[in-house]
Amino acid sequence: MSSSRKKVIVRRLARDWVPGYLPSEGFVRGGSVELLGLDGKVLFVDVSQVKWIAYVRDFNSGDPSNPERLLRKTFTGRPRASGVFFRIRIVDGDLVEGVAANDASLIASHGVFLTPPDTRSNTQRLWIPAAAVNELEAVAVIGSAAKPKATPAPAPAHLETQEELF
């Protein structure tokens, strides 16, 4: 595993959760997630049991039933971030929306990384495994702002011809 590990909450489909530390990517090995627990022991969580993994700011949210503090799971309008806007229905019936990077990571991993609608909450990023997805809808592809068109550079002064006056 990578030496840089982030705080995560692993939410299972059975509604219970496990806090721990994971690298940013490459944490699925042999059909299970290798989670470094708060006590320093490595826990193996079967990917088929995982609802999502929430990369969080802190573990002490004060709410034992919702430590991710993922209160808003859908956008109120069109997201502003560039990427692919997904709407995902999870096998337990939950609906989650988010923006994923528009790159090869969409097809290269065992799941999809999303930026949730409320980036000011405790959850900064979500990873939803492919096994937990019931429906996946790509709502929109949002590009970055259009770059201004380049204006042609003026010709150098030594190449300009002088008009004839007489």
PDB file of C-alpha atoms in Angstrom:
ATOM      1  CA  MET A   1       0.000   0.000   0.000  1.00  0.00           C
ATOM      2  CA  SER A   2       1.013   3.576  -0.503  1.00  0.00           C
ATOM      3  CA  SER A   3       2.673   5.484   2.298  1.00  0.00           C
ATOM      4  CA  SER A   4       0.170   8.332   1.974  1.00  0.00           C
ATOM      5  CA  ARG A   5      -3.108   7.239   3.517  1.00  0.00           C
ATOM      6  CA  LYS A   6      -6.292   9.254   3.869  1.00  0.00           C
ATOM      7  CA  LYS A   7      -9.060   9.095   6.456  1.00  0.00           C
ATOM      8  CA  VAL A   8     -12.014   7.051   5.226  1.00  0.00           C
ATOM      9  CA  ILE A   9     -15.356   5.718   6.352  1.00  0.00           C
ATOM     10  CA  VAL A  10     -16.217   2.382   4.729  1.00  0.00           C
ATOM     11  CA  ARG A  11     -20.019   2.127   4.615  1.00  0.00           C
ATOM     12  CA  ARG A  12     -21.295  -1.405   4.136  1.00  0.00           C
ATOM     13  CA  LEU A  13     -24.555  -2.403   2.484  1.00  0.00           C
ATOM     14  CA  ALA A  14     -25.652  -3.717   5.884  1.00  0.00           C
ATOM     15  CA  ARG A  15     -25.637  -0.010   7.004  1.00  0.00           C
ATOM     16  CA  ASP A  16     -22.763  -0.420   9.483  1.00  0.00           C
ATOM     17  CA  TRP A  17     -19.484   1.419   8.945  1.00  0.00           C
ATOM     18  CA  VAL A  18     -15.786   1.053   9.670  1.00  0.00           C
ATOM     19  CA  PRO A  19     -13.317   3.962  10.031  1.00  0.00           C
ATOM     20  CA  GLY A  20      -9.743   3.650   8.858  1.00  0.00           C
ATOM     21  CA  TYR A  21      -7.072   4.753   6.449  1.00  0.00           C
ATOM     22  CA  LEU A  22      -6.681   4.015   2.724  1.00  0.00           C
ATOM     23  CA  PRO A  23      -4.443   5.269  -0.076  1.00  0.00           C
ATOM     24  CA  SER A  24      -6.010   7.491  -2.734  1.00  0.00           C
ATOM     25  CA  GLU A  25      -6.168   4.598  -5.211  1.00  0.00           C
ATOM     26  CA  GLY A  26      -5.118   0.981  -5.659  1.00  0.00           C
ATOM     27  CA  PHE A  27      -6.638  -0.288  -2.420  1.00  0.00           C
ATOM     28  CA  VAL A  28      -8.620  -3.223  -3.883  1.00  0.00           C
ATOM     29  CA  ARG A  29      -6.675  -6.482  -3.917  1.00  0.00           C
ATOM     30  CA  GLY A  30      -8.126  -9.898  -4.601  1.00  0.00           C
ATOM     31  CA  GLY A  31     -11.745  -8.780  -4.275  1.00  0.00           C
ATOM     32  CA  SER A  32     -11.318  -7.062  -0.917  1.00  0.00           C
ATOM     33  CA  VAL A  33     -10.380  -3.648   0.413  1.00  0.00           C
ATOM     34  CA  GLU A  34      -7.269  -3.530   2.601  1.00  0.00           C
ATOM     35  CA  LEU A  35      -8.163  -1.021   5.301  1.00  0.00           C
ATOM     36  CA  LEU A  36      -5.748   0.117   7.980  1.00  0.00           C
ATOM     37  CA  GLY A  37      -7.904   0.315  11.098  1.00  0.00           C
ATOM     38  CA  LEU A  38      -7.641   2.949  13.797  1.00  0.00           C
ATOM     39  CA  ASP A  39      -5.923   0.393  16.031  1.00  0.00           C
ATOM     40  CA  GLY A  40      -3.161  -0.169  13.434  1.00  0.00           C
ATOM     41  CA  LYS A  41      -4.367  -3.573  12.236  1.00  0.00           C
ATOM     42  CA  VAL A  42      -5.147  -4.325   8.590  1.00  0.00           C
ATOM     43  CA  LEU A  43      -8.796  -5.234   8.002  1.00  0.00           C
ATOM     44  CA  PHE A  44     -10.018  -6.960   4.862  1.00  0.00           C
ATOM     45  CA  VAL A  45     -13.504  -5.891   3.757  1.00  0.00           C
ATOM     46  CA  ASP A  46     -15.070  -7.812   0.869  1.00  0.00           C
ATOM     47  CA  VAL A  47     -15.868  -5.423  -2.008  1.00  0.00           C
ATOM     48  CA  SER A  48     -19.271  -7.079  -2.500  1.00  0.00           C
ATOM     49  CA  GLN A  49     -20.247  -5.831   0.995  1.00  0.00           C
ATOM     50  CA  VAL A  50     -19.136  -2.213   0.428  1.00  0.00           C
ATOM     51  CA  LYS A  51     -21.754   0.434  -0.354  1.00  0.00           C
ATOM     52  CA  TRP A  52     -19.216   3.252  -0.660  1.00  0.00           C
ATOM     53  CA  ILE A  53     -15.977   4.528   0.743  1.00  0.00           C
ATOM     54  CA  ALA A  54     -16.082   8.149   1.853  1.00  0.00           C
ATOM     55  CA  TYR A  55     -12.825  10.078   2.086  1.00  0.00           C
ATOM     56  CA  VAL A  56     -13.524  12.354   5.044  1.00  0.00           C
ATOM     57  CA  ARG A  57     -11.980  15.351   6.779  1.00  0.00           C
ATOM     58  CA  ASP A  58     -12.288  13.852  10.267  1.00  0.00           C
ATOM     59  CA  PHE A  59     -13.746  10.866  12.109  1.00  0.00           C
ATOM     60  CA  ASN A  60     -15.351  12.788  14.986  1.00  0.00           C
ATOM     61  CA  SER A  61     -18.509  14.054  13.351  1.00  0.00           C
ATOM     62  CA  GLY A  62     -20.636  13.674  16.465  1.00  0.00           C
ATOM     63  CA  ASP A  63     -23.230  11.594  14.619  1.00  0.00           C
ATOM     64  CA  PRO A  64     -22.632   7.831  15.066  1.00  0.00           C
ATOM     65  CA  SER A  65     -25.280   6.906  12.482  1.00  0.00           C
ATOM     66  CA  ASN A  66     -23.959   9.267   9.752  1.00  0.00           C
ATOM     67  CA  PRO A  67     -20.218   9.901  10.292  1.00  0.00           C
ATOM     68  CA  GLU A  68     -19.755  10.910   6.640  1.00  0.00           C
ATOM     69  CA  ARG A  69     -22.194  13.808   7.155  1.00  0.00           C
ATOM     70  CA  LEU A  70     -23.313  13.239   3.586  1.00  0.00           C
ATOM     71  CA  LEU A  71     -26.551  15.175   3.977  1.00  0.00           C
ATOM     72  CA  ARG A  72     -26.993  16.265   0.357  1.00  0.00           C
ATOM     73  CA  LYS A  73     -26.623  13.385  -2.093  1.00  0.00           C
ATOM     74  CA  THR A  74     -28.022  15.171  -5.159  1.00  0.00           C
ATOM     75  CA  PHE A  75     -27.269  18.487  -6.836  1.00  0.00           C
ATOM     76  CA  THR A  76     -29.781  21.315  -6.613  1.00  0.00           C
ATOM     77  CA  GLY A  77     -28.770  22.532 -10.087  1.00  0.00           C
ATOM     78  CA  ARG A  78     -26.136  21.798 -12.654  1.00  0.00           C
ATOM     79  CA  PRO A  79     -22.706  21.166 -11.094  1.00  0.00           C
ATOM     80  CA  ARG A  80     -19.952  23.672 -11.854  1.00  0.00           C
ATOM     81  CA  ALA A  81     -16.973  21.323 -11.735  1.00  0.00           C
ATOM     82  CA  SER A  82     -15.727  19.873 -14.995  1.00  0.00           C
ATOM     83  CA  GLY A  83     -16.062  16.132 -15.533  1.00  0.00           C
ATOM     84  CA  VAL A  84     -18.824  13.584 -16.041  1.00  0.00           C
ATOM     85  CA  PHE A  85     -21.984  14.200 -14.002  1.00  0.00           C
ATOM     86  CA  PHE A  86     -23.285  10.806 -12.815  1.00  0.00           C
ATOM     87  CA  ARG A  87     -26.514   9.748 -11.144  1.00  0.00           C
ATOM     88  CA  ILE A  88     -26.094   6.376  -9.422  1.00  0.00           C
ATOM     89  CA  ARG A  89     -28.766   4.188  -7.873  1.00  0.00           C
ATOM     90  CA  ILE A  90     -27.161   1.828  -5.374  1.00  0.00           C
ATOM     91  CA  VAL A  91     -28.460  -1.725  -4.875  1.00  0.00           C
ATOM     92  CA  ASP A  92     -30.018  -0.760  -1.516  1.00  0.00           C
ATOM     93  CA  GLY A  93     -32.101   1.967  -3.227  1.00  0.00           C
ATOM     94  CA  ASP A  94     -30.061   5.077  -2.330  1.00  0.00           C
ATOM     95  CA  LEU A  95     -29.592   7.686  -5.046  1.00  0.00           C
ATOM     96  CA  VAL A  96     -26.235   9.478  -5.213  1.00  0.00           C
ATOM     97  CA  GLU A  97     -25.051  12.111  -7.654  1.00  0.00           C
ATOM     98  CA  GLY A  98     -21.526  13.317  -8.221  1.00  0.00           C
ATOM     99  CA  VAL A  99     -18.933  14.463 -10.701  1.00  0.00           C
ATOM    100  CA  ALA A 100     -16.212  12.066 -11.851  1.00  0.00           C
ATOM    101  CA  ALA A 101     -13.018  12.952 -13.668  1.00  0.00           C
ATOM    102  CA  ASN A 102     -13.309  12.589 -17.437  1.00  0.00           C
ATOM    103  CA  ASP A 103     -10.249  10.383 -17.888  1.00  0.00           C
ATOM    104  CA  ALA A 104      -9.131   6.753 -18.006  1.00  0.00           C
ATOM    105  CA  SER A 105      -9.837   6.258 -14.281  1.00  0.00           C
ATOM    106  CA  LEU A 106     -13.496   5.729 -15.193  1.00  0.00           C
ATOM    107  CA  ILE A 107     -12.722   2.381 -16.801  1.00  0.00           C
ATOM    108  CA  ALA A 108      -9.481   1.407 -15.101  1.00  0.00           C
ATOM    109  CA  SER A 109     -10.731   0.758 -11.568  1.00  0.00           C
ATOM    110  CA  HIS A 110     -13.173  -1.527  -9.734  1.00  0.00           C
ATOM    111  CA  GLY A 111     -15.506   1.398  -9.102  1.00  0.00           C
ATOM    112  CA  VAL A 112     -16.011   5.087  -9.687  1.00  0.00           C
ATOM    113  CA  PHE A 113     -14.637   8.069  -7.752  1.00  0.00           C
ATOM    114  CA  LEU A 114     -17.102  10.935  -7.354  1.00  0.00           C
ATOM    115  CA  THR A 115     -16.956  14.431  -5.966  1.00  0.00           C
ATOM    116  CA  PRO A 116     -20.196  14.790  -3.970  1.00  0.00           C
ATOM    117  CA  PRO A 117     -22.612  17.726  -4.328  1.00  0.00           C
ATOM    118  CA  ASP A 118     -21.668  19.355  -1.020  1.00  0.00           C
ATOM    119  CA  THR A 119     -17.888  19.693  -0.946  1.00  0.00           C
ATOM    120  CA  ARG A 120     -18.029  21.668   2.314  1.00  0.00           C
ATOM    121  CA  SER A 121     -19.348  18.673   4.240  1.00  0.00           C
ATOM    122  CA  ASN A 122     -17.188  16.071   5.949  1.00  0.00           C
ATOM    123  CA  THR A 123     -17.060  13.913   2.793  1.00  0.00           C
ATOM    124  CA  GLN A 124     -14.600  15.174   0.189  1.00  0.00           C
ATOM    125  CA  ARG A 125     -14.728  12.235  -2.210  1.00  0.00           C
ATOM    126  CA  LEU A 126     -16.706   8.998  -2.670  1.00  0.00           C
ATOM    127  CA  TRP A 127     -15.684   5.679  -4.180  1.00  0.00           C
ATOM    128  CA  ILE A 128     -18.600   3.476  -5.184  1.00  0.00           C
ATOM    129  CA  PRO A 129     -17.678  -0.098  -6.185  1.00  0.00           C
ATOM    130  CA  ALA A 130     -19.127  -1.519  -9.392  1.00  0.00           C
ATOM    131  CA  ALA A 131     -20.780  -4.327  -7.388  1.00  0.00           C
ATOM    132  CA  ALA A 132     -22.871  -1.783  -5.442  1.00  0.00           C
ATOM    133  CA  VAL A 133     -24.212   0.003  -8.537  1.00  0.00           C
ATOM    134  CA  ASN A 134     -27.729  -0.904  -9.626  1.00  0.00           C
ATOM    135  CA  GLU A 135     -28.174   1.898 -12.205  1.00  0.00           C
ATOM    136  CA  LEU A 136     -25.605   4.305 -13.606  1.00  0.00           C
ATOM    137  CA  GLU A 137     -26.704   7.319 -15.623  1.00  0.00           C
ATOM    138  CA  ALA A 138     -24.287   9.777 -17.197  1.00  0.00           C
ATOM    139  CA  VAL A 139     -26.354  12.965 -16.996  1.00  0.00           C
ATOM    140  CA  ALA A 140     -23.894  15.361 -18.647  1.00  0.00           C
ATOM    141  CA  VAL A 141     -20.313  15.884 -19.635  1.00  0.00           C
ATOM    142  CA  ILE A 142     -19.243  19.221 -18.259  1.00  0.00           C
ATOM    143  CA  GLY A 143     -16.234  20.837 -19.879  1.00  0.00           C
ATOM    144  CA  SER A 144     -14.025  23.513 -18.511  1.00  0.00           C
ATOM    145  CA  ALA A 145     -14.616  27.121 -19.472  1.00  0.00           C
ATOM    146  CA  ALA A 146     -13.931  27.893 -23.108  1.00  0.00           C
ATOM    147  CA  LYS A 147     -10.480  29.299 -23.659  1.00  0.00           C
ATOM    148  CA  PRO A 148     -10.401  32.685 -25.340  1.00  0.00           C
ATOM    149  CA  LYS A 149      -9.361  32.569 -28.955  1.00  0.00           C
ATOM    150  CA  ALA A 150      -5.813  33.645 -29.519  1.00  0.00           C
ATOM    151  CA  THR A 151      -5.480  36.913 -31.417  1.00  0.00           C
ATOM    152  CA  PRO A 152      -2.799  36.981 -34.076  1.00  0.00           C
ATOM    153  CA  ALA A 153       0.374  38.665 -32.929  1.00  0.00           C
ATOM    154  CA  PRO A 154       1.209  41.937 -34.666  1.00  0.00           C
ATOM    155  CA  ALA A 155       3.924  41.779 -37.271  1.00  0.00           C
ATOM    156  CA  PRO A 156       7.374  42.818 -36.052  1.00  0.00           C
ATOM    157  CA  ALA A 157       8.222  46.465 -36.719  1.00  0.00           C
ATOM    158  CA  HIS A 158      11.199  45.691 -38.955  1.00  0.00           C
ATOM    159  CA  LEU A 159       8.987  43.751 -41.378  1.00  0.00           C
ATOM    160  CA  GLU A 160       6.448  46.498 -41.885  1.00  0.00           C
ATOM    161  CA  THR A 161       6.877  48.505 -45.081  1.00  0.00           C
ATOM    162  CA  GLN A 162       6.811  52.269 -45.060  1.00  0.00           C
ATOM    163  CA  GLU A 163       4.173  53.838 -47.198  1.00  0.00           C
ATOM    164  CA  GLU A 164       5.394  56.013 -50.004  1.00  0.00           C
ATOM    165  CA  LEU A 165       4.521  59.629 -49.460  1.00  0.00           C
ATOM    166  CA  PHE A 166       5.604  61.085 -52.856  1.00  0.00           C
TER     167      PHE A 166
END
